[in-house]
Amino acid sequence: MTTTEVGAGRAARTFTPAELAAVRADFPLLGRTVRDGKPLVYLDSAATSQKPQVVLDTEVDFYEQRNAAVHRGAHALAEEATEAFEHAREQVAALVGVEADEIVWTAGATMGINLVATGIQNATLGRGGAAAEQFRIGPGDEILVTEAEHHSNLVPWQELAARTGATLRWIPVREDGRLDLSGLDDLVTERTRVVAFAHVSNVTGAVAPVARIAAAARDAGALTVLDACQSVPHRPVDFHALDVDFAVFSAHKTLGPTGVGALYGRRELLEALPPVTTGGSMVEVVTMEATTFAPPPLKFEAGTQMVAQAVGFGAAADYLRELGMDAVAAHEAELAEELLKIGEIPGVRVLGPETVGTLGEDAGPEAGLPDRVAAVSFVVDGVHAHDVGQVLDDAGIAVRVGHHCAQPLHRRFGLAASARASAAVYTTLDEVTAFREALAGVRAFFGEE
Amino acid sequence: MSSLEQMYQQVILDHAKHPVGRGLIDVDADHLHGESHQVNPTCGDEVTLRVDVVPGAEGEPARVAGVSWEGQGCSISQASVSVMTELVSDQPLDEVARLDGLFHDLMSSRGKGLDDEDREDDLGDATAFTGVSKYPARIKCALLGWAALKDSLVRSGASATND
């Protein structure tokens, strides 16, 4: 057993080699080869994670043994299917420290953010009655995002601003990839209604100072919406402790299936927010004139849900909790340190924090956790990211190339594209070493000195 | 030769390092001209291409006098614009259209080439992109410049349609 100090009072052990080997054995895809028999080195987990056998088995088992329509019908299968579906909600809620009825199933994180933005728009149109007035937004009001956002946490807010006459503002990004909070007092004011930001950047891997931003938003009476897609799979996350109002994350980045994600909302806010997608299952009483809605979370889950995927997501959440998110974070902090050594290769520049530090006491509930995750974007002098990725691919190494759905952040760095290597719980130090060695040969391949 | 070496043939690397036609130049006032900006939204590669067309006269078909362009992107996209610039310069429009068709056929060949030496000879250095056609994700890189040429010819008024 090895122990890594992840911070003051938060010592967490990483995995032993045997434990990590056992984890890897749980992921059938990691055993395959690519490009003429080369072992796969999968470093694209920030785009989507691989899935452990238990997630695949759980989904198959659902279809083989329990498949039925949920929340309707009184036969035995319907009961079992509903139970599995709602149990999954508890499993996913437990992963992020909240109550099951604060978790809304969505088609993914993008849909979760759109749900909140469109719910606010519906409130602005007068839907939801007096309880929803708190969400109304219009000319003179402001929505605050950051320059580091994934397009999924930017475009929906641009759209909401355009539809309501509100103004979109943003927190800039410093040269080192971290948010520039020097102007926070001017950016978060009584005009600010929504503050939407990523917990962890999908490009720089930097962890945002959630406690500080959430406190400023709360003082100003603004709602916080946290994009937790890149944090939930990689570190302990507790939305109650972080004191955010809404948060989204996706199953497919969290060892779970595609097609499902989760929206967390503070219970009283989910009760007040008007529904967005309407139809079957989300109602109480329907007459030809009007409809009353079910309480949350069902109010937001119209139509047939992605039941098998949700059940698989529940299995993924349990899998991670059994490994222990402190251990996952400690393991991935080691991987991040190894990944960051690419900065020593001549001509390679890392975007974002170049070291792994530890969050201090001002990070509140996150004190002691790593200040970045093992997602490292980089550029190679004289070689375009696509060409970098192609040479790595030829060695069986899968990285992401392009703008990673974050064009404004790349523009901030004066770039159109970068390459990104990102790890997950199943990634090994040997894989990172293989990546570094292959990367070291890229410039020579293209005839760069 | 490995698949990677087949993709990054020396001629492609050379064109990427020393591209032909880079830098937009003004078009003679007597000529037709068109300009097109094409972006590959998945990777951010872009090219702005200007075509200079000598209008047809009696017994003389309209022809491309020259192509100039600015762009940024991977070596495949930049080299492809460069090779295309050489290939289509001083060619009549119907020949440019035929070359465009040949290059698209090559890119659909999944690494097999055109299986016709005469047609491949017509493509000249552009046959070096055969290896690219094995990689579905990279074909669009090689076609970026050709899309810009086709669009700029339409915008110049020299070609009637953009089918």
PDB file of C-alpha atoms in Angstrom, chain A residues 135-393:
ATOM      1  CA  PHE A 135     -35.781  33.293 -11.827  1.00  0.00           C
ATOM      2  CA  ARG A 136     -36.992  36.139 -14.035  1.00  0.00           C
ATOM      3  CA  ILE A 137     -34.317  37.847 -16.043  1.00  0.00           C
ATOM      4  CA  GLY A 138     -34.327  40.701 -18.529  1.00  0.00           C
ATOM      5  CA  PRO A 139     -32.683  43.884 -19.787  1.00  0.00           C
ATOM      6  CA  GLY A 140     -30.304  45.277 -17.183  1.00  0.00           C
ATOM      7  CA  ASP A 141     -29.707  41.832 -15.678  1.00  0.00           C
ATOM      8  CA  GLU A 142     -26.469  39.990 -16.209  1.00  0.00           C
ATOM      9  CA  ILE A 143     -25.393  36.407 -16.738  1.00  0.00           C
ATOM     10  CA  LEU A 144     -21.792  35.700 -15.798  1.00  0.00           C
ATOM     11  CA  VAL A 145     -19.756  32.887 -17.322  1.00  0.00           C
ATOM     12  CA  THR A 146     -16.004  32.432 -17.802  1.00  0.00           C
ATOM     13  CA  GLU A 147     -13.705  32.583 -20.789  1.00  0.00           C
ATOM     14  CA  ALA A 148     -12.689  28.999 -20.047  1.00  0.00           C
ATOM     15  CA  GLU A 149     -16.105  27.421 -20.588  1.00  0.00           C
ATOM     16  CA  HIS A 150     -16.857  24.455 -22.768  1.00  0.00           C
ATOM     17  CA  HIS A 151     -19.305  25.600 -25.451  1.00  0.00           C
ATOM     18  CA  SER A 152     -22.031  23.669 -23.617  1.00  0.00           C
ATOM     19  CA  ASN A 153     -21.804  26.100 -20.696  1.00  0.00           C
ATOM     20  CA  LEU A 154     -21.506  29.178 -22.890  1.00  0.00           C
ATOM     21  CA  VAL A 155     -23.853  28.933 -25.865  1.00  0.00           C
ATOM     22  CA  PRO A 156     -27.020  28.216 -23.807  1.00  0.00           C
ATOM     23  CA  TRP A 157     -26.315  31.383 -21.774  1.00  0.00           C
ATOM     24  CA  GLN A 158     -25.633  33.430 -24.904  1.00  0.00           C
ATOM     25  CA  GLU A 159     -28.991  32.221 -26.162  1.00  0.00           C
ATOM     26  CA  LEU A 160     -30.771  33.015 -22.900  1.00  0.00           C
ATOM     27  CA  ALA A 161     -29.273  36.514 -22.951  1.00  0.00           C
ATOM     28  CA  ALA A 162     -30.354  37.010 -26.561  1.00  0.00           C
ATOM     29  CA  ARG A 163     -33.888  35.821 -25.834  1.00  0.00           C
ATOM     30  CA  THR A 164     -34.387  37.871 -22.676  1.00  0.00           C
ATOM     31  CA  GLY A 165     -32.355  41.026 -23.286  1.00  0.00           C
ATOM     32  CA  ALA A 166     -29.985  40.222 -20.425  1.00  0.00           C
ATOM     33  CA  THR A 167     -26.264  40.905 -20.805  1.00  0.00           C
ATOM     34  CA  LEU A 168     -23.639  38.168 -20.916  1.00  0.00           C
ATOM     35  CA  ARG A 169     -20.382  38.916 -19.114  1.00  0.00           C
ATOM     36  CA  TRP A 170     -17.414  36.712 -18.401  1.00  0.00           C
ATOM     37  CA  ILE A 171     -14.544  36.171 -16.003  1.00  0.00           C
ATOM     38  CA  PRO A 172     -11.302  36.343 -18.007  1.00  0.00           C
ATOM     39  CA  VAL A 173      -8.578  33.713 -17.979  1.00  0.00           C
ATOM     40  CA  ARG A 174      -5.000  34.439 -16.962  1.00  0.00           C
ATOM     41  CA  GLU A 175      -1.979  33.447 -18.998  1.00  0.00           C
ATOM     42  CA  ASP A 176      -1.447  30.474 -16.677  1.00  0.00           C
ATOM     43  CA  GLY A 177      -4.913  29.178 -17.494  1.00  0.00           C
ATOM     44  CA  ARG A 178      -6.507  29.995 -14.170  1.00  0.00           C
ATOM     45  CA  LEU A 179      -9.494  32.299 -13.799  1.00  0.00           C
ATOM     46  CA  ASP A 180      -8.622  35.947 -13.250  1.00  0.00           C
ATOM     47  CA  LEU A 181     -10.717  36.843 -10.206  1.00  0.00           C
ATOM     48  CA  SER A 182      -9.105  40.249  -9.707  1.00  0.00           C
ATOM     49  CA  GLY A 183     -12.215  41.931 -11.116  1.00  0.00           C
ATOM     50  CA  LEU A 184     -14.727  39.623  -9.430  1.00  0.00           C
ATOM     51  CA  ASP A 185     -16.246  42.408  -7.317  1.00  0.00           C
ATOM     52  CA  ASP A 186     -17.093  44.347 -10.475  1.00  0.00           C
ATOM     53  CA  LEU A 187     -18.350  41.282 -12.314  1.00  0.00           C
ATOM     54  CA  VAL A 188     -20.645  39.949  -9.598  1.00  0.00           C
ATOM     55  CA  THR A 189     -23.083  42.684  -8.626  1.00  0.00           C
ATOM     56  CA  GLU A 190     -26.747  43.086  -7.782  1.00  0.00           C
ATOM     57  CA  ARG A 191     -27.394  42.933 -11.544  1.00  0.00           C
ATOM     58  CA  THR A 192     -25.955  39.414 -11.749  1.00  0.00           C
ATOM     59  CA  ARG A 193     -28.684  36.769 -11.877  1.00  0.00           C
ATOM     60  CA  VAL A 194     -26.750  33.680 -12.936  1.00  0.00           C
ATOM     61  CA  VAL A 195     -23.119  32.650 -12.486  1.00  0.00           C
ATOM     62  CA  ALA A 196     -22.331  29.599 -14.626  1.00  0.00           C
ATOM     63  CA  PHE A 197     -18.854  28.092 -14.584  1.00  0.00           C
ATOM     64  CA  ALA A 198     -16.918  24.871 -14.873  1.00  0.00           C
ATOM     65  CA  HIS A 199     -15.666  23.158 -11.744  1.00  0.00           C
ATOM     66  CA  VAL A 200     -12.689  21.909 -13.744  1.00  0.00           C
ATOM     67  CA  SER A 201     -11.672  23.164 -17.195  1.00  0.00           C
ATOM     68  CA  ASN A 202     -11.783  20.480 -19.867  1.00  0.00           C
ATOM     69  CA  VAL A 203      -8.782  22.161 -21.532  1.00  0.00           C
ATOM     70  CA  THR A 204      -6.434  23.304 -18.775  1.00  0.00           C
ATOM     71  CA  GLY A 205      -7.492  20.838 -16.095  1.00  0.00           C
ATOM     72  CA  ALA A 206      -7.484  23.743 -13.630  1.00  0.00           C
ATOM     73  CA  VAL A 207      -9.866  23.537 -10.690  1.00  0.00           C
ATOM     74  CA  ALA A 208     -11.936  26.706 -10.277  1.00  0.00           C
ATOM     75  CA  PRO A 209     -12.187  28.369  -6.865  1.00  0.00           C
ATOM     76  CA  VAL A 210     -15.773  27.238  -6.437  1.00  0.00           C
ATOM     77  CA  ALA A 211     -16.106  28.344  -2.818  1.00  0.00           C
ATOM     78  CA  ARG A 212     -15.048  31.901  -3.602  1.00  0.00           C
ATOM     79  CA  ILE A 213     -17.197  32.303  -6.717  1.00  0.00           C
ATOM     80  CA  ALA A 214     -20.221  30.644  -5.108  1.00  0.00           C
ATOM     81  CA  ALA A 215     -19.915  32.930  -2.066  1.00  0.00           C
ATOM     82  CA  ALA A 216     -19.763  36.027  -4.256  1.00  0.00           C
ATOM     83  CA  ALA A 217     -22.788  34.848  -6.233  1.00  0.00           C
ATOM     84  CA  ARG A 218     -24.729  34.088  -3.070  1.00  0.00           C
ATOM     85  CA  ASP A 219     -23.966  37.525  -1.615  1.00  0.00           C
ATOM     86  CA  ALA A 220     -25.240  39.101  -4.830  1.00  0.00           C
ATOM     87  CA  GLY A 221     -28.370  36.959  -4.893  1.00  0.00           C
ATOM     88  CA  ALA A 222     -27.326  35.198  -8.114  1.00  0.00           C
ATOM     89  CA  LEU A 223     -27.897  31.546  -8.960  1.00  0.00           C
ATOM     90  CA  THR A 224     -24.834  29.353  -9.409  1.00  0.00           C
ATOM     91  CA  VAL A 225     -24.725  26.710 -12.138  1.00  0.00           C
ATOM     92  CA  LEU A 226     -21.706  24.414 -11.945  1.00  0.00           C
ATOM     93  CA  ASP A 227     -20.484  22.346 -14.876  1.00  0.00           C
ATOM     94  CA  ALA A 228     -19.050  19.379 -12.991  1.00  0.00           C
ATOM     95  CA  CYS A 229     -18.377  17.123 -15.992  1.00  0.00           C
ATOM     96  CA  GLN A 230     -14.613  17.115 -15.444  1.00  0.00           C
ATOM     97  CA  SER A 231     -14.668  16.928 -11.660  1.00  0.00           C
ATOM     98  CA  VAL A 232     -17.197  14.248 -10.701  1.00  0.00           C
ATOM     99  CA  PRO A 233     -15.289  11.402 -12.445  1.00  0.00           C
ATOM    100  CA  HIS A 234     -11.967  12.372 -10.884  1.00  0.00           C
ATOM    101  CA  ARG A 235     -12.338  13.651  -7.297  1.00  0.00           C
ATOM    102  CA  PRO A 236     -14.654  13.736  -4.317  1.00  0.00           C
ATOM    103  CA  VAL A 237     -17.490  16.155  -5.094  1.00  0.00           C
ATOM    104  CA  ASP A 238     -20.219  17.262  -2.689  1.00  0.00           C
ATOM    105  CA  PHE A 239     -22.641  19.762  -4.190  1.00  0.00           C
ATOM    106  CA  HIS A 240     -24.217  20.559  -0.826  1.00  0.00           C
ATOM    107  CA  ALA A 241     -20.822  21.348   0.674  1.00  0.00           C
ATOM    108  CA  LEU A 242     -19.865  23.384  -2.407  1.00  0.00           C
ATOM    109  CA  ASP A 243     -23.101  25.303  -1.877  1.00  0.00           C
ATOM    110  CA  VAL A 244     -24.013  25.631  -5.541  1.00  0.00           C
ATOM    111  CA  ASP A 245     -27.614  25.924  -6.748  1.00  0.00           C
ATOM    112  CA  PHE A 246     -27.457  23.747  -9.852  1.00  0.00           C
ATOM    113  CA  ALA A 247     -24.818  21.383 -11.211  1.00  0.00           C
ATOM    114  CA  VAL A 248     -24.572  19.072 -14.189  1.00  0.00           C
ATOM    115  CA  PHE A 249     -22.453  16.070 -15.017  1.00  0.00           C
ATOM    116  CA  SER A 250     -22.562  13.298 -17.562  1.00  0.00           C
ATOM    117  CA  ALA A 251     -22.581   9.544 -17.198  1.00  0.00           C
ATOM    118  CA  HIS A 252     -20.400   8.819 -20.193  1.00  0.00           C
ATOM    119  CA  LYS A 253     -17.438  10.685 -18.714  1.00  0.00           C
ATOM    120  CA  THR A 254     -18.052   8.970 -15.356  1.00  0.00           C
ATOM    121  CA  LEU A 255     -17.554   5.337 -16.443  1.00  0.00           C
ATOM    122  CA  GLY A 256     -21.256   5.136 -17.342  1.00  0.00           C
ATOM    123  CA  PRO A 257     -23.294   4.829 -20.533  1.00  0.00           C
ATOM    124  CA  THR A 258     -23.910   7.500 -23.151  1.00  0.00           C
ATOM    125  CA  GLY A 259     -27.354   9.053 -23.389  1.00  0.00           C
ATOM    126  CA  VAL A 260     -27.794   9.956 -19.750  1.00  0.00           C
ATOM    127  CA  GLY A 261     -26.596  12.674 -17.437  1.00  0.00           C
ATOM    128  CA  ALA A 262     -27.710  14.292 -14.254  1.00  0.00           C
ATOM    129  CA  LEU A 263     -28.819  17.730 -13.181  1.00  0.00           C
ATOM    130  CA  TYR A 264     -28.538  18.516  -9.503  1.00  0.00           C
ATOM    131  CA  GLY A 265     -30.767  21.297  -8.224  1.00  0.00           C
ATOM    132  CA  ARG A 266     -31.333  22.568  -4.715  1.00  0.00           C
ATOM    133  CA  ARG A 267     -34.700  21.065  -3.794  1.00  0.00           C
ATOM    134  CA  GLU A 268     -36.566  24.361  -3.323  1.00  0.00           C
ATOM    135  CA  LEU A 269     -35.215  25.627  -6.642  1.00  0.00           C
ATOM    136  CA  LEU A 270     -36.291  22.497  -8.513  1.00  0.00           C
ATOM    137  CA  GLU A 271     -39.731  22.956  -6.969  1.00  0.00           C
ATOM    138  CA  ALA A 272     -39.922  26.553  -8.180  1.00  0.00           C
ATOM    139  CA  LEU A 273     -38.344  26.205 -11.630  1.00  0.00           C
ATOM    140  CA  PRO A 274     -40.948  25.772 -14.398  1.00  0.00           C
ATOM    141  CA  PRO A 275     -40.681  22.604 -16.476  1.00  0.00           C
ATOM    142  CA  VAL A 276     -39.089  22.700 -19.898  1.00  0.00           C
ATOM    143  CA  THR A 277     -39.944  19.515 -21.755  1.00  0.00           C
ATOM    144  CA  THR A 278     -43.591  18.721 -21.230  1.00  0.00           C
ATOM    145  CA  GLY A 279     -45.781  15.718 -21.970  1.00  0.00           C
ATOM    146  CA  GLY A 280     -46.419  12.356 -20.407  1.00  0.00           C
ATOM    147  CA  SER A 281     -45.161  11.279 -16.966  1.00  0.00           C
ATOM    148  CA  MET A 282     -44.407  14.782 -15.712  1.00  0.00           C
ATOM    149  CA  VAL A 283     -47.990  15.665 -14.819  1.00  0.00           C
ATOM    150  CA  GLU A 284     -50.488  15.406 -11.974  1.00  0.00           C
ATOM    151  CA  VAL A 285     -53.874  16.364 -13.422  1.00  0.00           C
ATOM    152  CA  VAL A 286     -54.469  17.080 -17.083  1.00  0.00           C
ATOM    153  CA  THR A 287     -57.671  18.603 -18.419  1.00  0.00           C
ATOM    154  CA  MET A 288     -58.300  20.003 -21.860  1.00  0.00           C
ATOM    155  CA  GLU A 289     -57.638  23.458 -20.462  1.00  0.00           C
ATOM    156  CA  ALA A 290     -54.641  23.092 -18.203  1.00  0.00           C
ATOM    157  CA  THR A 291     -52.193  20.798 -16.445  1.00  0.00           C
ATOM    158  CA  THR A 292     -50.653  20.601 -13.014  1.00  0.00           C
ATOM    159  CA  PHE A 293     -47.178  19.194 -12.798  1.00  0.00           C
ATOM    160  CA  ALA A 294     -45.634  16.417 -10.760  1.00  0.00           C
ATOM    161  CA  PRO A 295     -43.146  17.391  -8.074  1.00  0.00           C
ATOM    162  CA  PRO A 296     -39.465  17.374  -9.010  1.00  0.00           C
ATOM    163  CA  PRO A 297     -37.542  15.534 -10.230  1.00  0.00           C
ATOM    164  CA  LEU A 298     -40.346  13.921 -12.293  1.00  0.00           C
ATOM    165  CA  LYS A 299     -41.569  17.366 -13.376  1.00  0.00           C
ATOM    166  CA  PHE A 300     -38.473  17.578 -15.557  1.00  0.00           C
ATOM    167  CA  GLU A 301     -38.632  14.032 -16.931  1.00  0.00           C
ATOM    168  CA  ALA A 302     -41.283  14.043 -19.624  1.00  0.00           C
ATOM    169  CA  GLY A 303     -41.680  11.058 -21.882  1.00  0.00           C
ATOM    170  CA  THR A 304     -40.033   7.677 -21.725  1.00  0.00           C
ATOM    171  CA  GLN A 305     -36.721   7.983 -19.955  1.00  0.00           C
ATOM    172  CA  MET A 306     -33.338   6.391 -20.720  1.00  0.00           C
ATOM    173  CA  VAL A 307     -33.974   3.764 -18.095  1.00  0.00           C
ATOM    174  CA  ALA A 308     -31.293   1.186 -18.875  1.00  0.00           C
ATOM    175  CA  GLN A 309     -28.660   3.894 -19.201  1.00  0.00           C
ATOM    176  CA  ALA A 310     -29.681   5.443 -15.887  1.00  0.00           C
ATOM    177  CA  VAL A 311     -29.426   2.038 -14.223  1.00  0.00           C
ATOM    178  CA  GLY A 312     -25.959   1.638 -15.778  1.00  0.00           C
ATOM    179  CA  PHE A 313     -25.029   5.095 -14.510  1.00  0.00           C
ATOM    180  CA  GLY A 314     -26.000   3.974 -11.027  1.00  0.00           C
ATOM    181  CA  ALA A 315     -23.629   1.014 -11.328  1.00  0.00           C
ATOM    182  CA  ALA A 316     -20.835   3.338 -12.469  1.00  0.00           C
ATOM    183  CA  ALA A 317     -21.418   5.623  -9.487  1.00  0.00           C
ATOM    184  CA  ASP A 318     -21.232   2.678  -7.112  1.00  0.00           C
ATOM    185  CA  TYR A 319     -18.097   1.389  -8.817  1.00  0.00           C
ATOM    186  CA  LEU A 320     -16.350   4.713  -8.245  1.00  0.00           C
ATOM    187  CA  ARG A 321     -17.570   5.021  -4.673  1.00  0.00           C
ATOM    188  CA  GLU A 322     -16.286   1.557  -3.878  1.00  0.00           C
ATOM    189  CA  LEU A 323     -12.852   2.504  -5.211  1.00  0.00           C
ATOM    190  CA  GLY A 324     -13.057   5.643  -3.099  1.00  0.00           C
ATOM    191  CA  MET A 325     -12.940   9.061  -4.697  1.00  0.00           C
ATOM    192  CA  ASP A 326     -10.077  10.195  -2.438  1.00  0.00           C
ATOM    193  CA  ALA A 327      -7.988   7.305  -3.765  1.00  0.00           C
ATOM    194  CA  VAL A 328      -9.070   8.096  -7.333  1.00  0.00           C
ATOM    195  CA  ALA A 329      -8.002  11.729  -6.857  1.00  0.00           C
ATOM    196  CA  ALA A 330      -4.651  10.687  -5.348  1.00  0.00           C
ATOM    197  CA  HIS A 331      -3.974   8.251  -8.188  1.00  0.00           C
ATOM    198  CA  GLU A 332      -4.867  10.822 -10.818  1.00  0.00           C
ATOM    199  CA  ALA A 333      -2.730  13.493  -9.100  1.00  0.00           C
ATOM    200  CA  GLU A 334       0.260  11.202  -9.657  1.00  0.00           C
ATOM    201  CA  LEU A 335      -0.779  10.770 -13.279  1.00  0.00           C
ATOM    202  CA  ALA A 336      -1.123  14.544 -13.666  1.00  0.00           C
ATOM    203  CA  GLU A 337       2.414  15.056 -12.385  1.00  0.00           C
ATOM    204  CA  GLU A 338       3.719  12.490 -14.864  1.00  0.00           C
ATOM    205  CA  LEU A 339       1.715  14.014 -17.714  1.00  0.00           C
ATOM    206  CA  LEU A 340       3.037  17.483 -16.933  1.00  0.00           C
ATOM    207  CA  LYS A 341       6.610  16.282 -17.508  1.00  0.00           C
ATOM    208  CA  ILE A 342       5.895  16.701 -21.230  1.00  0.00           C
ATOM    209  CA  GLY A 343       6.679  20.371 -20.556  1.00  0.00           C
ATOM    210  CA  GLU A 344      10.346  19.310 -20.387  1.00  0.00           C
ATOM    211  CA  ILE A 345      10.295  18.103 -24.011  1.00  0.00           C
ATOM    212  CA  PRO A 346      11.840  20.779 -26.267  1.00  0.00           C
ATOM    213  CA  GLY A 347       9.151  22.624 -28.210  1.00  0.00           C
ATOM    214  CA  VAL A 348       6.247  21.369 -26.102  1.00  0.00           C
ATOM    215  CA  ARG A 349       4.156  23.945 -24.242  1.00  0.00           C
ATOM    216  CA  VAL A 350       1.499  23.029 -21.700  1.00  0.00           C
ATOM    217  CA  LEU A 351      -1.683  25.135 -21.610  1.00  0.00           C
ATOM    218  CA  GLY A 352      -2.722  25.779 -18.053  1.00  0.00           C
ATOM    219  CA  PRO A 353      -1.142  25.020 -14.694  1.00  0.00           C
ATOM    220  CA  GLU A 354       2.226  23.318 -15.099  1.00  0.00           C
ATOM    221  CA  THR A 355       2.319  21.775 -11.645  1.00  0.00           C
ATOM    222  CA  VAL A 356      -0.058  19.915  -9.367  1.00  0.00           C
ATOM    223  CA  GLY A 357      -0.625  21.824  -6.157  1.00  0.00           C
ATOM    224  CA  THR A 358      -2.957  21.425  -3.246  1.00  0.00           C
ATOM    225  CA  LEU A 359      -5.957  23.619  -2.573  1.00  0.00           C
ATOM    226  CA  GLY A 360      -5.671  25.635   0.619  1.00  0.00           C
ATOM    227  CA  GLU A 361      -8.108  26.374   3.408  1.00  0.00           C
ATOM    228  CA  ASP A 362      -9.762  29.115   1.330  1.00  0.00           C
ATOM    229  CA  ALA A 363     -11.068  26.337  -0.916  1.00  0.00           C
ATOM    230  CA  GLY A 364     -13.430  25.370   1.891  1.00  0.00           C
ATOM    231  CA  PRO A 365     -14.747  21.854   1.328  1.00  0.00           C
ATOM    232  CA  GLU A 366     -12.079  21.262  -1.324  1.00  0.00           C
ATOM    233  CA  ALA A 367      -9.122  22.084   0.919  1.00  0.00           C
ATOM    234  CA  GLY A 368      -6.460  19.425   0.560  1.00  0.00           C
ATOM    235  CA  LEU A 369      -7.553  18.270  -2.884  1.00  0.00           C
ATOM    236  CA  PRO A 370      -5.350  18.664  -5.988  1.00  0.00           C
ATOM    237  CA  ASP A 371      -5.697  22.041  -7.746  1.00  0.00           C
ATOM    238  CA  ARG A 372      -5.740  20.484 -11.207  1.00  0.00           C
ATOM    239  CA  VAL A 373      -6.773  17.197 -12.746  1.00  0.00           C
ATOM    240  CA  ALA A 374      -4.960  14.855 -15.118  1.00  0.00           C
ATOM    241  CA  ALA A 375      -6.169  16.518 -18.313  1.00  0.00           C
ATOM    242  CA  VAL A 376      -3.237  18.254 -19.962  1.00  0.00           C
ATOM    243  CA  SER A 377      -3.551  20.243 -23.185  1.00  0.00           C
ATOM    244  CA  PHE A 378      -0.437  21.191 -25.072  1.00  0.00           C
ATOM    245  CA  VAL A 379       0.955  22.519 -28.310  1.00  0.00           C
ATOM    246  CA  VAL A 380       4.088  21.448 -30.144  1.00  0.00           C
ATOM    247  CA  ASP A 381       6.159  24.172 -31.731  1.00  0.00           C
ATOM    248  CA  GLY A 382       5.989  23.957 -35.515  1.00  0.00           C
ATOM    249  CA  VAL A 383       3.596  20.996 -35.611  1.00  0.00           C
ATOM    250  CA  HIS A 384      -0.189  21.339 -35.800  1.00  0.00           C
ATOM    251  CA  ALA A 385      -2.214  19.526 -33.149  1.00  0.00           C
ATOM    252  CA  HIS A 386      -3.823  17.265 -35.750  1.00  0.00           C
ATOM    253  CA  ASP A 387      -0.428  16.127 -36.934  1.00  0.00           C
ATOM    254  CA  VAL A 388       0.716  15.561 -33.348  1.00  0.00           C
ATOM    255  CA  GLY A 389      -2.346  13.420 -32.728  1.00  0.00           C
ATOM    256  CA  GLN A 390      -1.756  11.428 -35.906  1.00  0.00           C
ATOM    257  CA  VAL A 391       1.783  10.451 -34.939  1.00  0.00           C
ATOM    258  CA  LEU A 392       0.640   9.489 -31.432  1.00  0.00           C
ATOM    259  CA  ASP A 393      -2.230   7.493 -32.925  1.00  0.00           C
TER     260      ASP A 393
END
